[in-house]
Amino acid sequence: MDGSQHEGKAMVEKEKSMQLDQHEGRKKKRRKLSTTSSKMLTQEITRFVAPEPSDDKACLVFMTGIDMGRPVIIDQSRGHFVIGRNRTSDLQIDASEISRFHVRLEFLPGKEVRLVDLESRNGSFVNGHQVREAYLRPGDKIRLGPHVLLKFSFLDEQESDYLGQMFNRVSCDALTGVMNRRYFIDTFERECSFAKRHHLPLSVAMLDIDFFKRVNDTYGHLVGDDVLKIFTQRVLKAIRKEDLLARFGGEEFSVLFRQTELEHVGQISERIRKSVSGELFDVGDLKLQITVSIGTVTMYPSGDLDCQEQLHSLLKIADDNLYKAKQGGRDQVVYSDA
């Protein structure tokens, strides 16, 4: 091999070596960039990991029954929260399987929450296990008796608002905020079963705003909507806390009276009528005289009919009484027993 061949081979080897060095250099650079990017990404992610909010509120969410999805925000300031059938409970669940004072939640330092069964008849369960006492963790499922299921958690304001809005969309009338027809029917069936077992009265009132179509035709539907809102607020002030007001549609509403005799229902219905007609409705620049006609009925649910059939019977009689109130001149109450 002559000198020129040696020189050429050396140059080729040198060029290969340079290319290899450049390739290794690029790999190292890529590894460095990758490591740097990974560190930067980790740093960026870390910045978005917020500390646990200090203002989260303890919450129970119904997972069964007509209140499924309803959040109950717990006032922790008193240090305890009682659930039971009794009206003085912090959360009243009016179901026969629930004891008068069924269970107590105790709020301890460091966000610890202890559940204490109050010698309930049907027991308290956490995640399927019957307990006398248990420390709760977010996400735990609390079952009271055989059917009532609640989920315990801590929620911030946005989460609790979201759950409340979702429940309201399903159960409430969007315009007035009172319960809708579906919720009314579900509640009646539960109350009917309870009234049957304990031989208690159950009453229903049908309410219809007089000449409401004339209001819409004369002033427009926006004014009509405001009239409906004012109307519901006046009715809510006239009825009791345990009574249920629902909008059935248009200008027609219904009230469910629990464990209330006919005479008392007549008195409450008359109070509703006076609360509506007793003061003009201020709607923008308008002052409108609004009245309501009411048909009411009371019955003692029996075992002969199921609760759906008894509801149909009650609503028909209440509607007949409402028609009599309209025919009699409106702005009046007509009531009877079934």
Coordinates of C-alpha atoms in Angstrom, one line a residue:
M1 CA 0.0 0.0 0.0
D2 CA 1.5 3.3 -1.1
G3 CA 1.5 6.6 0.9
S4 CA -1.5 8.1 -0.9
Q5 CA -3.6 5.0 0.0
H6 CA -2.5 5.3 3.7
E7 CA -3.4 8.9 3.7
G8 CA -6.8 8.3 2.1
K9 CA -7.6 5.6 4.6
A10 CA -6.6 7.8 7.5
M11 CA -8.8 10.6 6.2
V12 CA -11.8 8.3 6.0
E13 CA -11.2 7.0 9.5
K14 CA -10.9 10.5 10.8
E15 CA -14.2 11.5 9.1
K16 CA -16.0 8.5 10.6
S17 CA -14.6 9.4 14.0
M18 CA -15.9 13.0 13.6
Q19 CA -19.3 11.8 12.5
L20 CA -19.5 9.4 15.5
D21 CA -18.4 12.2 17.9
Q22 CA -21.1 14.5 16.4
H23 CA -23.7 11.7 16.8
E24 CA -22.8 11.1 20.4
G25 CA -22.8 14.8 21.0
R26 CA -26.4 15.1 19.6
K27 CA -27.5 12.2 21.7
K28 CA -26.1 13.8 24.9
K29 CA -27.7 17.1 24.0
R30 CA -31.1 15.4 23.4
R31 CA -30.7 13.6 26.8
K32 CA -29.9 16.9 28.4
L33 CA -32.8 18.6 26.8
S34 CA -35.1 15.7 27.7
T35 CA -34.0 15.9 31.4
T36 CA -34.3 19.6 31.4
S37 CA -37.8 19.5 29.9
S38 CA -38.8 16.8 32.4
K39 CA -37.6 18.9 35.3
M40 CA -39.4 21.9 33.8
L41 CA -42.6 19.9 33.4
T42 CA -42.3 18.5 36.9
Q43 CA -41.9 22.1 38.2
E44 CA -44.8 23.3 36.1
I45 CA -47.1 20.5 37.4
T46 CA -46.0 21.1 41.0
R47 CA -47.0 24.7 40.7
F48 CA -50.6 23.6 40.0
V49 CA -50.9 21.2 42.9
A50 CA -52.9 23.4 45.3
P51 CA -52.7 22.8 49.1
E52 CA -55.8 21.2 50.7
P53 CA -58.4 23.9 51.1
S54 CA -59.0 24.9 54.7
D55 CA -62.5 26.0 54.1
D56 CA -63.9 22.7 52.8
K57 CA -67.2 21.8 54.5
A58 CA -68.4 18.4 55.7
C59 CA -71.2 17.2 53.5
L60 CA -73.7 14.3 53.2
V61 CA -75.1 13.4 49.8
F62 CA -78.3 11.2 49.6
M63 CA -77.6 8.2 47.4
T64 CA -81.1 6.6 47.6
G65 CA -84.8 7.7 47.6
I66 CA -86.5 10.8 46.3
D67 CA -83.7 13.0 47.6
M68 CA -81.0 11.1 45.6
G69 CA -78.2 13.5 44.7
R70 CA -79.2 16.1 47.3
P71 CA -76.2 17.5 49.2
V72 CA -76.6 18.5 52.9
I73 CA -73.9 20.9 54.1
I74 CA -73.1 20.3 57.8
D75 CA -72.7 23.1 60.2
Q76 CA -69.6 22.0 62.2
S77 CA -69.6 24.9 64.5
R78 CA -71.6 23.1 67.3
G79 CA -69.3 20.1 67.2
H80 CA -72.0 17.6 66.5
F81 CA -74.7 16.8 64.0
V82 CA -77.7 14.5 64.7
I83 CA -79.6 12.5 62.1
G84 CA -83.0 11.0 62.9
R85 CA -86.7 11.0 62.3
N86 CA -87.5 13.6 65.0
R87 CA -88.1 17.1 63.8
T88 CA -85.5 18.5 66.2
S89 CA -82.8 16.5 64.5
D90 CA -80.2 18.5 62.5
L91 CA -81.1 16.3 59.5
Q92 CA -84.6 14.9 59.6
I93 CA -85.2 11.8 57.6
D94 CA -88.9 11.0 57.8
A95 CA -88.8 7.3 57.2
S96 CA -90.1 4.6 59.4
E97 CA -86.8 2.6 59.3
I98 CA -85.0 5.6 60.9
S99 CA -85.0 5.9 64.7
R100 CA -86.1 9.2 66.3
F101 CA -82.5 10.0 67.0
H102 CA -80.5 7.5 64.9
V103 CA -76.9 8.6 64.7
R104 CA -74.6 11.5 65.7
L105 CA -71.6 12.8 63.9
E106 CA -68.9 14.4 66.2
F107 CA -66.4 16.8 64.8
L108 CA -63.0 16.5 66.5
P109 CA -59.8 18.5 66.2
G110 CA -57.7 17.8 63.1
K111 CA -60.7 17.3 60.9
E112 CA -61.5 13.9 62.5
V113 CA -65.1 12.9 62.3
R114 CA -66.6 10.2 64.5
L115 CA -69.9 8.5 63.9
V116 CA -71.8 7.3 66.9
D117 CA -74.9 5.1 66.7
L118 CA -77.6 6.3 69.1
E119 CA -78.9 2.8 69.9
S120 CA -80.9 2.9 66.8
R121 CA -83.5 0.2 66.1
N122 CA -82.2 -0.8 62.6
G123 CA -78.5 -0.1 63.0
S124 CA -75.9 2.1 61.4
F125 CA -73.4 0.9 58.8
V126 CA -70.2 2.3 57.4
N127 CA -69.1 0.8 54.1
G128 CA -71.3 -2.3 54.7
H129 CA -70.2 -3.0 58.2
Q130 CA -72.5 -2.4 61.2
V131 CA -70.9 -0.1 63.7
R132 CA -71.5 1.5 67.1
E133 CA -68.7 4.0 66.6
A134 CA -66.5 4.7 63.6
Y135 CA -64.1 7.3 62.3
L136 CA -65.2 8.6 58.9
R137 CA -63.1 9.2 55.9
P138 CA -64.1 11.2 52.8
G139 CA -66.0 8.9 50.4
D140 CA -67.3 6.6 53.2
K141 CA -70.9 5.3 52.6
I142 CA -73.2 5.5 55.6
R143 CA -76.3 3.3 55.6
L144 CA -79.0 3.9 58.2
G145 CA -81.4 1.0 58.5
P146 CA -81.9 -1.2 55.4
H147 CA -82.4 1.5 52.8
V148 CA -81.2 5.1 53.5
L149 CA -77.7 5.5 52.1
L150 CA -75.6 8.7 52.5
K151 CA -72.1 9.5 51.2
F152 CA -69.8 11.5 53.5
S153 CA -67.2 13.9 52.1
F154 CA -65.6 17.3 52.4
L155 CA -66.5 19.6 49.6
D156 CA -65.4 23.1 48.7
E157 CA -68.0 25.8 47.7
Q158 CA -67.8 25.0 44.0
E159 CA -68.4 21.3 44.5
S160 CA -71.3 21.8 46.9
D161 CA -72.9 24.4 44.5
Y162 CA -72.5 22.0 41.6
L163 CA -74.3 19.1 43.4
G164 CA -77.0 21.4 44.6
Q165 CA -77.6 22.7 41.1
M166 CA -77.7 19.2 39.6
F167 CA -80.3 18.1 42.2
N168 CA -82.4 21.2 41.6
R169 CA -82.4 20.6 37.9
V170 CA -84.0 17.2 38.4
S171 CA -86.4 18.0 41.3
C172 CA -87.2 21.7 41.2
D173 CA -89.2 24.0 38.9
A174 CA -86.7 26.2 37.0
L175 CA -88.7 29.4 37.2
T176 CA -90.1 29.5 40.7
G177 CA -87.6 27.3 42.6
V178 CA -90.3 25.2 44.3
M179 CA -90.4 21.4 43.8
N180 CA -91.8 20.0 40.5
R181 CA -94.6 17.5 39.8
R182 CA -92.3 14.4 39.8
Y183 CA -90.9 15.3 43.2
F184 CA -94.4 15.9 44.6
I185 CA -95.6 12.5 43.4
D186 CA -92.6 10.7 44.8
T187 CA -93.0 12.4 48.2
F188 CA -96.7 11.6 48.3
E189 CA -96.1 7.9 47.8
R190 CA -93.6 8.0 50.7
E191 CA -96.0 10.0 52.9
C192 CA -98.9 7.7 51.9
S193 CA -97.1 4.6 53.1
F194 CA -96.3 6.2 56.4
A195 CA -99.9 7.5 56.9
K196 CA -101.2 4.0 56.1
R197 CA -99.1 2.4 58.8
H198 CA -100.0 4.9 61.5
H199 CA -103.5 5.7 60.4
L200 CA -102.8 9.4 59.9
P201 CA -104.5 11.9 57.6
L202 CA -103.0 13.2 54.4
S203 CA -104.3 16.3 52.6
V204 CA -103.7 17.9 49.2
A205 CA -104.6 21.3 47.9
M206 CA -104.8 22.4 44.3
L207 CA -104.1 26.1 43.7
D208 CA -104.8 28.0 40.5
I209 CA -104.1 31.7 39.9
D210 CA -107.3 33.5 38.8
F211 CA -107.3 35.1 35.3
F212 CA -103.6 34.4 34.8
K213 CA -104.0 34.1 31.1
R214 CA -105.4 37.6 31.0
V215 CA -102.2 38.8 32.8
N216 CA -100.0 37.1 30.1
D217 CA -102.2 38.4 27.2
T218 CA -102.3 42.0 28.6
Y219 CA -98.7 42.5 29.9
G220 CA -96.7 39.7 28.4
H221 CA -95.0 36.6 29.6
L222 CA -92.2 38.3 31.4
V223 CA -94.7 40.0 33.7
G224 CA -96.5 36.7 34.1
D225 CA -93.2 35.0 35.1
D226 CA -92.7 37.7 37.8
V227 CA -96.3 37.1 39.1
L228 CA -95.5 33.4 39.4
K229 CA -92.4 34.1 41.4
I230 CA -94.1 36.5 43.8
F231 CA -97.0 34.1 44.1
T232 CA -94.8 31.2 45.2
Q233 CA -93.0 33.3 47.8
R234 CA -96.3 34.4 49.4
V235 CA -97.6 30.8 49.5
L236 CA -94.3 29.6 51.0
K237 CA -94.7 32.1 53.8
A238 CA -98.3 31.0 54.4
I239 CA -97.7 27.3 54.7
R240 CA -95.7 25.4 57.4
K241 CA -92.2 24.2 57.1
E242 CA -93.3 20.5 56.9
D243 CA -95.7 21.2 54.0
L244 CA -94.6 20.7 50.4
L245 CA -95.4 23.2 47.6
A246 CA -94.9 22.1 44.0
R247 CA -95.6 23.6 40.6
F248 CA -97.6 21.3 38.4
G249 CA -97.4 23.5 35.3
G250 CA -98.5 26.9 34.1
E251 CA -100.4 28.7 36.9
E252 CA -101.3 25.5 38.7
F253 CA -99.7 24.5 42.0
S254 CA -100.3 21.8 44.7
V255 CA -99.6 21.6 48.4
L256 CA -99.1 18.4 50.3
F257 CA -100.1 18.6 54.0
R258 CA -98.7 15.9 56.2
Q259 CA -100.7 14.5 59.2
T260 CA -103.1 17.4 59.0
E261 CA -106.9 17.2 59.7
L262 CA -109.4 18.7 57.3
E263 CA -110.3 21.6 59.5
H264 CA -106.7 22.7 59.9
V265 CA -106.1 22.3 56.2
G266 CA -109.0 24.6 55.5
Q267 CA -107.4 27.2 57.9
I268 CA -104.0 27.0 56.2
S269 CA -105.7 27.2 52.7
E270 CA -107.6 30.3 53.8
R271 CA -104.3 31.8 55.0
I272 CA -102.8 31.1 51.6
R273 CA -105.7 32.8 49.8
K274 CA -105.5 35.9 52.0
S275 CA -101.7 36.1 51.6
V276 CA -102.1 36.3 47.8
S277 CA -105.1 38.7 47.5
G278 CA -104.3 40.8 50.6
E279 CA -101.6 42.9 48.9
L280 CA -101.0 44.1 45.3
F281 CA -98.3 42.5 43.3
D282 CA -95.5 45.0 42.5
V283 CA -94.1 44.0 39.1
G284 CA -91.9 46.8 37.7
D285 CA -94.1 49.9 37.3
L286 CA -97.3 47.8 37.6
K287 CA -99.4 47.1 40.7
L288 CA -101.6 44.0 40.0
Q289 CA -104.5 42.6 42.0
I290 CA -103.9 38.8 42.0
T291 CA -106.2 36.2 43.5
V292 CA -106.2 32.4 43.8
S293 CA -108.8 29.7 43.9
I294 CA -108.1 26.6 46.0
G295 CA -109.6 23.1 46.2
T296 CA -108.6 20.9 49.1
V297 CA -109.2 17.4 50.2
T298 CA -108.3 15.2 53.2
M299 CA -108.2 11.4 53.5
Y300 CA -107.0 8.6 55.7
P301 CA -105.0 6.3 53.3
S302 CA -106.2 2.7 53.5
G303 CA -104.8 -0.6 52.4
D304 CA -107.5 -1.1 49.7
L305 CA -105.7 1.0 47.1
D306 CA -102.0 1.5 46.4
C307 CA -100.5 4.9 46.9
Q308 CA -100.5 5.8 43.2
E309 CA -104.3 5.1 43.0
Q310 CA -104.9 7.0 46.2
L311 CA -103.0 10.0 44.8
H312 CA -105.0 9.9 41.6
S313 CA -108.2 9.8 43.7
L314 CA -107.1 12.7 45.9
L315 CA -106.0 14.9 43.0
K316 CA -109.3 14.3 41.3
I317 CA -111.4 15.4 44.3
A318 CA -109.1 18.4 44.9
D319 CA -109.4 19.4 41.3
D320 CA -113.2 19.0 41.5
N321 CA -113.2 21.3 44.5
L322 CA -111.0 23.8 42.7
Y323 CA -113.5 23.8 39.8
K324 CA -116.3 24.6 42.4
A325 CA -114.2 27.4 43.7
K326 CA -113.8 28.8 40.2
Q327 CA -117.5 28.4 39.5
G328 CA -118.4 30.0 42.8
G329 CA -116.7 33.3 41.9
R330 CA -113.0 32.6 42.3
D331 CA -110.8 33.9 45.2
Q332 CA -112.1 31.3 47.6
V333 CA -111.4 27.9 49.2
V334 CA -113.5 24.7 48.8
Y335 CA -112.5 21.7 50.8
S336 CA -113.9 18.3 51.7
D337 CA -112.8 14.9 52.9
A338 CA -112.4 11.9 50.5

